[in-house]
Coordinates of C-alpha atoms and ligand atoms in Angstrom, one line a residue:
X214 CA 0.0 0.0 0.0
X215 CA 1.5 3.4 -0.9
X216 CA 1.6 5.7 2.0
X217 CA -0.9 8.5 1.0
X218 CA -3.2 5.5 1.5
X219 CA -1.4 4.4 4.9
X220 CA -2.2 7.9 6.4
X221 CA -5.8 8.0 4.8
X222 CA -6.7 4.5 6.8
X223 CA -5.0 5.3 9.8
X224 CA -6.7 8.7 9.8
X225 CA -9.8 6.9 9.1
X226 CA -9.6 4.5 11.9
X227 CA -9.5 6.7 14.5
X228 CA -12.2 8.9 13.1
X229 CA -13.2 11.4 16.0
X230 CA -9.5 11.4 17.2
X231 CA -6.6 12.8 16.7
X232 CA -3.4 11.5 15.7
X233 CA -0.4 12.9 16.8
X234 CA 2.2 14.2 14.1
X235 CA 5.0 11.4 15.0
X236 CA 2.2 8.6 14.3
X237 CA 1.3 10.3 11.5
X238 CA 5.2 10.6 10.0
X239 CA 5.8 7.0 10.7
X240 CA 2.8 6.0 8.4
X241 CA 4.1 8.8 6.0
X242 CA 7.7 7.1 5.9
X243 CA 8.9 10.4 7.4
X244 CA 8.2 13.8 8.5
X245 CA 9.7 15.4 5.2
X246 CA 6.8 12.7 3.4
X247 CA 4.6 13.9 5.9
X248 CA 4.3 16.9 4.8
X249 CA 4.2 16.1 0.7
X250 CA 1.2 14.3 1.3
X251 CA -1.1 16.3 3.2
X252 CA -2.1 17.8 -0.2
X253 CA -2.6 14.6 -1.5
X254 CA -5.4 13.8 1.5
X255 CA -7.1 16.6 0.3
X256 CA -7.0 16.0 -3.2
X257 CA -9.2 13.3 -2.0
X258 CA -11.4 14.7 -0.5
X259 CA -10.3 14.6 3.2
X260 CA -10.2 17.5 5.0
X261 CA -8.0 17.6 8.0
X262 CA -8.0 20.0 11.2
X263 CA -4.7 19.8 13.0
X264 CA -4.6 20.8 16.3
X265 CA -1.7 20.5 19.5
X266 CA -2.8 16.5 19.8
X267 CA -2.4 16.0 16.1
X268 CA -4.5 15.1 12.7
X269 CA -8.0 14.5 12.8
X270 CA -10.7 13.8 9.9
X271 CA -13.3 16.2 8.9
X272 CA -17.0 14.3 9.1
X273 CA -18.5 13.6 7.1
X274 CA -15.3 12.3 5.5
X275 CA -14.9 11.8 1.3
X276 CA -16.6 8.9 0.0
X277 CA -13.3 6.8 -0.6
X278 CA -13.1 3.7 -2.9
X279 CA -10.4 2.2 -0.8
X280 CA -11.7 2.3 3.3
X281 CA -15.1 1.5 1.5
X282 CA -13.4 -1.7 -0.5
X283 CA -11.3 -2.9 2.6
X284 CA -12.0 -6.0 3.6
X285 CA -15.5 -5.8 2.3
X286 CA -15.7 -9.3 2.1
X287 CA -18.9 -9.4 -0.6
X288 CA -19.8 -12.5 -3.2
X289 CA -21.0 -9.7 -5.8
X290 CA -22.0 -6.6 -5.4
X291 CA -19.1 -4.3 -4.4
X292 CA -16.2 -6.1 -5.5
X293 CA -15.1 -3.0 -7.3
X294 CA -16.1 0.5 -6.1
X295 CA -15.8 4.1 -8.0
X296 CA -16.1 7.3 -6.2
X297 CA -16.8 10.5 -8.1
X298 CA -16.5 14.0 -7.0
X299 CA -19.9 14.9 -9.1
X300 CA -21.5 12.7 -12.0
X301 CA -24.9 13.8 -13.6
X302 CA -26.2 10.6 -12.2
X303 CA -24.4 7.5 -10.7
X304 CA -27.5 5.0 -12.5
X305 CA -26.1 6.4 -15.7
X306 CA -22.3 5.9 -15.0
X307 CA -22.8 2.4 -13.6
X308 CA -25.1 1.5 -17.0
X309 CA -22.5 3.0 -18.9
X310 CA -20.1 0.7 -17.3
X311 CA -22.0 -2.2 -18.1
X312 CA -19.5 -3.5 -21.1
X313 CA -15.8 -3.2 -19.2
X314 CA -14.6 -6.4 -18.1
X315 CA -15.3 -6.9 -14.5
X316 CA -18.4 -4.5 -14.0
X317 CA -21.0 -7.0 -12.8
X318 CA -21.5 -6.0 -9.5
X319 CA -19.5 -2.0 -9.4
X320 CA -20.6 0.2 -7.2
X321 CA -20.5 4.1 -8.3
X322 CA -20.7 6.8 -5.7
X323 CA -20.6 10.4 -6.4
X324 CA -20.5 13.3 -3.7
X325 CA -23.1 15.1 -5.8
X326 CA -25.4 14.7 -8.7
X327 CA -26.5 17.2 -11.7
X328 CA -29.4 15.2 -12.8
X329 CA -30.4 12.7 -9.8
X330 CA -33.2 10.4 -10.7
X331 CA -35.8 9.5 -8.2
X332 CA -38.4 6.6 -8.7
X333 CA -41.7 8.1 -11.7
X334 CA -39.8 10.9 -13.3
X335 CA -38.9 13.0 -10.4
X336 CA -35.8 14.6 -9.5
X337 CA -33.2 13.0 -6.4
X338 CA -31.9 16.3 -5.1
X339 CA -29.1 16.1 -2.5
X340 CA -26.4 18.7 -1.6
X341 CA -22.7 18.0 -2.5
X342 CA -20.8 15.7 0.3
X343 CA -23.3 15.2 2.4
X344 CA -25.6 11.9 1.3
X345 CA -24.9 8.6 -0.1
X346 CA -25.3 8.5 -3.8
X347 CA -24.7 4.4 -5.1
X348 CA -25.4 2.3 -7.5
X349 CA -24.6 -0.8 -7.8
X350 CA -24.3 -2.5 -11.5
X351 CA -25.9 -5.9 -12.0
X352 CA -25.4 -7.4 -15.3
X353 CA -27.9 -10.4 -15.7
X354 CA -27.9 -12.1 -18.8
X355 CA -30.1 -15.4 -18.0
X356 CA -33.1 -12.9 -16.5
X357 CA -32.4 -14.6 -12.9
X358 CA -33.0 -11.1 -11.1
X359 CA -36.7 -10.6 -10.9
X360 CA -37.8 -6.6 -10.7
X361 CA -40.5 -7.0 -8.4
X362 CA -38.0 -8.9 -6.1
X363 CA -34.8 -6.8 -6.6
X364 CA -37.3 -4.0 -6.0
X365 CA -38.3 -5.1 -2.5
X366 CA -35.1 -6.5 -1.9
X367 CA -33.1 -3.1 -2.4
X368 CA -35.2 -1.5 0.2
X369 CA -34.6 -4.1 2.6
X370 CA -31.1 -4.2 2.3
X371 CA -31.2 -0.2 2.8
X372 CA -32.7 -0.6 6.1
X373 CA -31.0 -3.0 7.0
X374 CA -27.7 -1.8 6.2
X375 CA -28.4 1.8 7.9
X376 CA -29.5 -0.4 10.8
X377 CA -26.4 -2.0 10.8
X378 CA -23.9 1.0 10.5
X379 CA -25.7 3.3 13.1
X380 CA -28.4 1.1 15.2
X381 CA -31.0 3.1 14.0
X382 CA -34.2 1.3 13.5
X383 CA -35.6 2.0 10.0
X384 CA -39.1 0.6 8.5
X385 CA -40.2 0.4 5.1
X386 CA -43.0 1.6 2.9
X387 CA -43.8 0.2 -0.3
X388 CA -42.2 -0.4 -2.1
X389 CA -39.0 0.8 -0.9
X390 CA -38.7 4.1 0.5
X391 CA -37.2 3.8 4.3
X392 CA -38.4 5.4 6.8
X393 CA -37.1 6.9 10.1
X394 CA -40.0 8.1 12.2
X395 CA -42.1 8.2 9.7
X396 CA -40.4 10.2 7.3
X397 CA -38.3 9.4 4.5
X398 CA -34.7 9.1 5.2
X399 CA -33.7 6.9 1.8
X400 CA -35.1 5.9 -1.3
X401 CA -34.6 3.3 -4.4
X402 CA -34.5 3.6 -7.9
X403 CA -34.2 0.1 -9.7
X404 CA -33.7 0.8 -13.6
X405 CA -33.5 -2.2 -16.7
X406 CA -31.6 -1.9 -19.8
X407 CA -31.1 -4.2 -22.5
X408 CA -27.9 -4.0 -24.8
X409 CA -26.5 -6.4 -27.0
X410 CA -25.1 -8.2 -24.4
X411 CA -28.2 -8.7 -22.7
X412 CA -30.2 -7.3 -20.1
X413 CA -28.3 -5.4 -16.9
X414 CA -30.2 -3.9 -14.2
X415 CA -28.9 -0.7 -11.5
X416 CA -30.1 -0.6 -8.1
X417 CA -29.9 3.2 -7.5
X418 CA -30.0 4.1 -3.8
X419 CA -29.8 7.2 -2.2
X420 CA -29.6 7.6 1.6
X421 CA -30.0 11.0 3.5
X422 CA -27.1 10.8 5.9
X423 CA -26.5 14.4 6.9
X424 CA -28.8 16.6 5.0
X425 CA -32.4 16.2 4.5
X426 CA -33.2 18.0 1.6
X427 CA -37.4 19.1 0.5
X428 CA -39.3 16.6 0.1
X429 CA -41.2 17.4 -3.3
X430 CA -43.5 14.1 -1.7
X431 CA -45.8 15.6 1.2
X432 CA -46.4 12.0 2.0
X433 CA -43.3 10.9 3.4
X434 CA -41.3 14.5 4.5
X435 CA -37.8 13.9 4.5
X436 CA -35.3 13.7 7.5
X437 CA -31.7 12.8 7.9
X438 CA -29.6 10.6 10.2
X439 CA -27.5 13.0 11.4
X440 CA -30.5 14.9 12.3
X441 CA -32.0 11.9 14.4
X442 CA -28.2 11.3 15.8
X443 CA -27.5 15.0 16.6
X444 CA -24.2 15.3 15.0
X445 CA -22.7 14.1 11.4
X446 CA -22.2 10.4 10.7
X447 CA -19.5 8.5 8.7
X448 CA -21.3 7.9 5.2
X449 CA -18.5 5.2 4.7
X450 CA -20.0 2.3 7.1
X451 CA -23.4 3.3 6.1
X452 CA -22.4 2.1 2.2
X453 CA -20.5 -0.8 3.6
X454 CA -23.4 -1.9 5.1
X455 CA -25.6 -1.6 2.7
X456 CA -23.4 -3.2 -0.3
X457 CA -23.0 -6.2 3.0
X458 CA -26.8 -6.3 2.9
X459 CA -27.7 -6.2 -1.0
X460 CA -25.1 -8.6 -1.8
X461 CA -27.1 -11.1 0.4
X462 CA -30.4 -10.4 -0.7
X463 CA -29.3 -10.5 -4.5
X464 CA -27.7 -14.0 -4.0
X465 CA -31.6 -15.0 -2.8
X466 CA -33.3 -13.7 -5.0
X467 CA -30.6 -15.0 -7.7
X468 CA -31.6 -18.4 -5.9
X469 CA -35.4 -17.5 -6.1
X470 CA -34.7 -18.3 -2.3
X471 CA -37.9 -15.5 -1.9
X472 CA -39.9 -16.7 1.5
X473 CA -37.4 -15.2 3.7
X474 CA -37.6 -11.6 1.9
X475 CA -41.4 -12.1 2.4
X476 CA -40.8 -12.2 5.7
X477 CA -38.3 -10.1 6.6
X478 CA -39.6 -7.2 4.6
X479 CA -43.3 -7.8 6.4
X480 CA -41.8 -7.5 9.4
X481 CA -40.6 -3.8 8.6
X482 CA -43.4 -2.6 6.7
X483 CA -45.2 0.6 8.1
X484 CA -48.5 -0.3 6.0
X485 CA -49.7 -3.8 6.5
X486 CA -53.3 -3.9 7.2
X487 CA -53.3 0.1 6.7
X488 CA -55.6 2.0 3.9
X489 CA -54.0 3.3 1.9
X490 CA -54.4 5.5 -1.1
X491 CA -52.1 3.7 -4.3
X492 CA -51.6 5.7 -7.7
X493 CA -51.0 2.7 -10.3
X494 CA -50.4 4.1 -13.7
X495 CA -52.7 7.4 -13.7
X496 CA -55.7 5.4 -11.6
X497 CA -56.1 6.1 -8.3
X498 CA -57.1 2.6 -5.8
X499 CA -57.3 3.0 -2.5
X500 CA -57.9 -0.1 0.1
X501 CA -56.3 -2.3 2.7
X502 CA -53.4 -4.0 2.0
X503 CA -53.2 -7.4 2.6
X504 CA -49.4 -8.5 1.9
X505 CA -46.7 -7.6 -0.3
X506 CA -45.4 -10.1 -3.0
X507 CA -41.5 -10.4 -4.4
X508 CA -43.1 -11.9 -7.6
X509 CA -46.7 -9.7 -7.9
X510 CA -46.0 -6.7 -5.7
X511 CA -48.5 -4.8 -3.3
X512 CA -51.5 -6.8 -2.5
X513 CA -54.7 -4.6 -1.8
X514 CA -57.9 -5.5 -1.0
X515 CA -59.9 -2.2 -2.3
X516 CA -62.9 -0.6 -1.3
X517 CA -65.5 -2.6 -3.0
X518 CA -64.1 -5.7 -2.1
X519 CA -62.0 -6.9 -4.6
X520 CA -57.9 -8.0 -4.6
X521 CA -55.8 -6.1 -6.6
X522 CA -52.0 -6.8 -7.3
X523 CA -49.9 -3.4 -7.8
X524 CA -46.7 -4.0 -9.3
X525 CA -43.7 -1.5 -7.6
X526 CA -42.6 -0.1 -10.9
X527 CA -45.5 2.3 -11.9
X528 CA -47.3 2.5 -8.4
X529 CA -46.8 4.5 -5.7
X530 CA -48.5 5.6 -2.7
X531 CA -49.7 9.0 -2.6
X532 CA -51.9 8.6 0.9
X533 CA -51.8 6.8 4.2
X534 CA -55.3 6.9 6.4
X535 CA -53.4 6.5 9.6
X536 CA -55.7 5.1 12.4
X537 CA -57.7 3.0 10.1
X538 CA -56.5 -0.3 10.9
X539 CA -58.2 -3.3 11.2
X540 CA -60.8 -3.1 13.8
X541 CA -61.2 0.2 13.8
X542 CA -64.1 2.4 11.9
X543 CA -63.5 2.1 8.1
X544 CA -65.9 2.7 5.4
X545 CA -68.7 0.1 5.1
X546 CA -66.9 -2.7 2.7
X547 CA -68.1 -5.3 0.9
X548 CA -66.4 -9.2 1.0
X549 CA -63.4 -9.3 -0.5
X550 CA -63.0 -11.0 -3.7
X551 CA -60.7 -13.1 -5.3
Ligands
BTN831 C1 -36.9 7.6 -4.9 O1 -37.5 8.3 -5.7 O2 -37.2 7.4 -3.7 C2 -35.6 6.9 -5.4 C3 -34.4 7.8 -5.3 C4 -33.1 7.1 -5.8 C5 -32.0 8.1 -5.8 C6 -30.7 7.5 -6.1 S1 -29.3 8.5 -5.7 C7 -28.2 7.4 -6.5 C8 -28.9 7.0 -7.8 N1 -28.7 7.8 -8.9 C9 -29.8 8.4 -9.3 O3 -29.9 9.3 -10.2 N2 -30.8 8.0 -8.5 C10 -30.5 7.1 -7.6

């Protein structure tokens, strides 16, 4: 390992501490090295404070393709990671990737994006090294990855991995926005293309990890980590986690191994046995929902009775009727239908 790198991790590793300037030069190879490679840190991205006790990190820290590769330890997803200081949008760099040798399963990051994509045409605004912007490049040639299941699975490995980094308890609503406290603190974007290689699909996930920006969707207002942490948090375990996370759901739902994302995303869902208000391409059905599906999406049973399968890539939910669980008042129905 060259030493710019050597100081980097051993700045890294004791994050929220200082190192003192002989540590430091003894990574460095040298106080005379020392001092060349300051301005290599911050060509990174790092930015340093120094103080009588030493060198310490800057949080949130630069998104950095090496502490986020190290010992990472993933089947698939994350073997090779890219970090860009700004990209229009990280689900077009990784799609763009899709033909270099070695791609299945790159993750892109970027520290800000022109054109962020959210899920049905909207935009995925986020201010400049603050928030986790990944994707992560699946190339699928035999169809194995199903995009009702990759959809559901995404999410799940988002809360999950946020969980995992921070101990913060996240929950889901369909189909894979997370929520902390009942407001939005990540969201999905799974995209298809087919090329002459075949088909290759790009989970796009964005996770607000210190900055909440407007939320254009009054349904689920936005908050940030940091916010529900009170001070800034280290975006790099957060995207460890979550490439940790995805790369085990993927291999499942590669496996069609789909009963235990069943369960495991029930168990987090906000809106099981809620009504619920569901646009589905242009029409508006509102209902109870029964279950969610990794093969048929959100199952509903509407008002007049009747069960209607919503698939996750042109539905969304535009109204929750908090309160109105089951057993409580609703609006006279009749028998559900199959
Ligand atoms: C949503 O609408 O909730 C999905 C948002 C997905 C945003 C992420 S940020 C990284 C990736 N690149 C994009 O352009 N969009 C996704």
């Amino acid at each position: 390992m060259d030493s710019v790198n050597r100081l980097i991790e051993l700045l890294y590793d004791r994050l929220g501490q200082s190192v003192s300037l002989d540590e430091a030069a003894s990574a460095a190879g040298g106080r005379g090295k020392l001092e060349k490679l300051w301005p290599l840190v911050a060509q990174r991205g790092h930015r340093v404070v120094f103080s009588p006790a030493g060198a310490c990190l800057v949080l949130p820290t630069a998104m950095d393709a090496r502490l986020i590769e190290r010992d990472l330890d993933t089947r698939r997803v994350g073997r090779n990671v890219i970090c860009f200081p700004q990209v229009d949008s990280t689900n077009d760099v990784a799609f763009d990737s899709a033909s270099q040798a070695g791609a299945d399963g790159l993750a892109v990051l970027a520290e800000w994006q022109r054109l962020g994509r959210g899920r049905l045409g909207r935009r995925w605004i986020s201010p400049p090294g603050a928030n986790v912007l990944l994707s992560v490049l699946l190339n699928d040639p035999s169809e194995a990855l199903g995009h009702e299941a990759l959809t559901i699975a995404a999410g799940l490995a988002v809360a999950e991995g946020i969980e995992d980094a921070t101990n913060i308890p996240c929950r889901l609503k369909w189909p894979n926005d997370v929520l902390l406290e009942g407001r939005k603190v990540a969201g999905v974007l799974v995209e298809l293309r087919r090329s002459r290689k075949g088909r290759c699909v790009v989970i796009g996930i964005g996770v607000n990890a210190n900055a909440a920006p407007d939320s254009p969707d009054i349904q689920s207002p936005a908050t940030c980590l940091a916010e529900h942490m009170g001070e800034p948090l280290d975006r790099t375990e957060i995207v460890r986690g979550l490439l940790r996370r995805l790369d085990g759901w993927v291999a499942r739902v590669e496996a069609a191994d789909l009963d235990a994302l069943h369960t495991a995303w029930r168990d987090r869902c906000a809106m099981i046995n809620q009504r619920i208000v569901v646009d589905s391409g242009g029409r508006q059905v509102t209902g109870r929902v029964l279950d969610i599906s990794p093969l048929e999406g959100l199952i509903l049973c509407d008002d007049h009775g009747h069960r209607q399968h919503l698939p996750a890539a042109c539905s969304t939910v535009v109204g929750i009727r908090r309160g109105e669980i089951e057993g409580k008042p609703r609006p006279p129905q009749r028998r559900e239908k199959r």
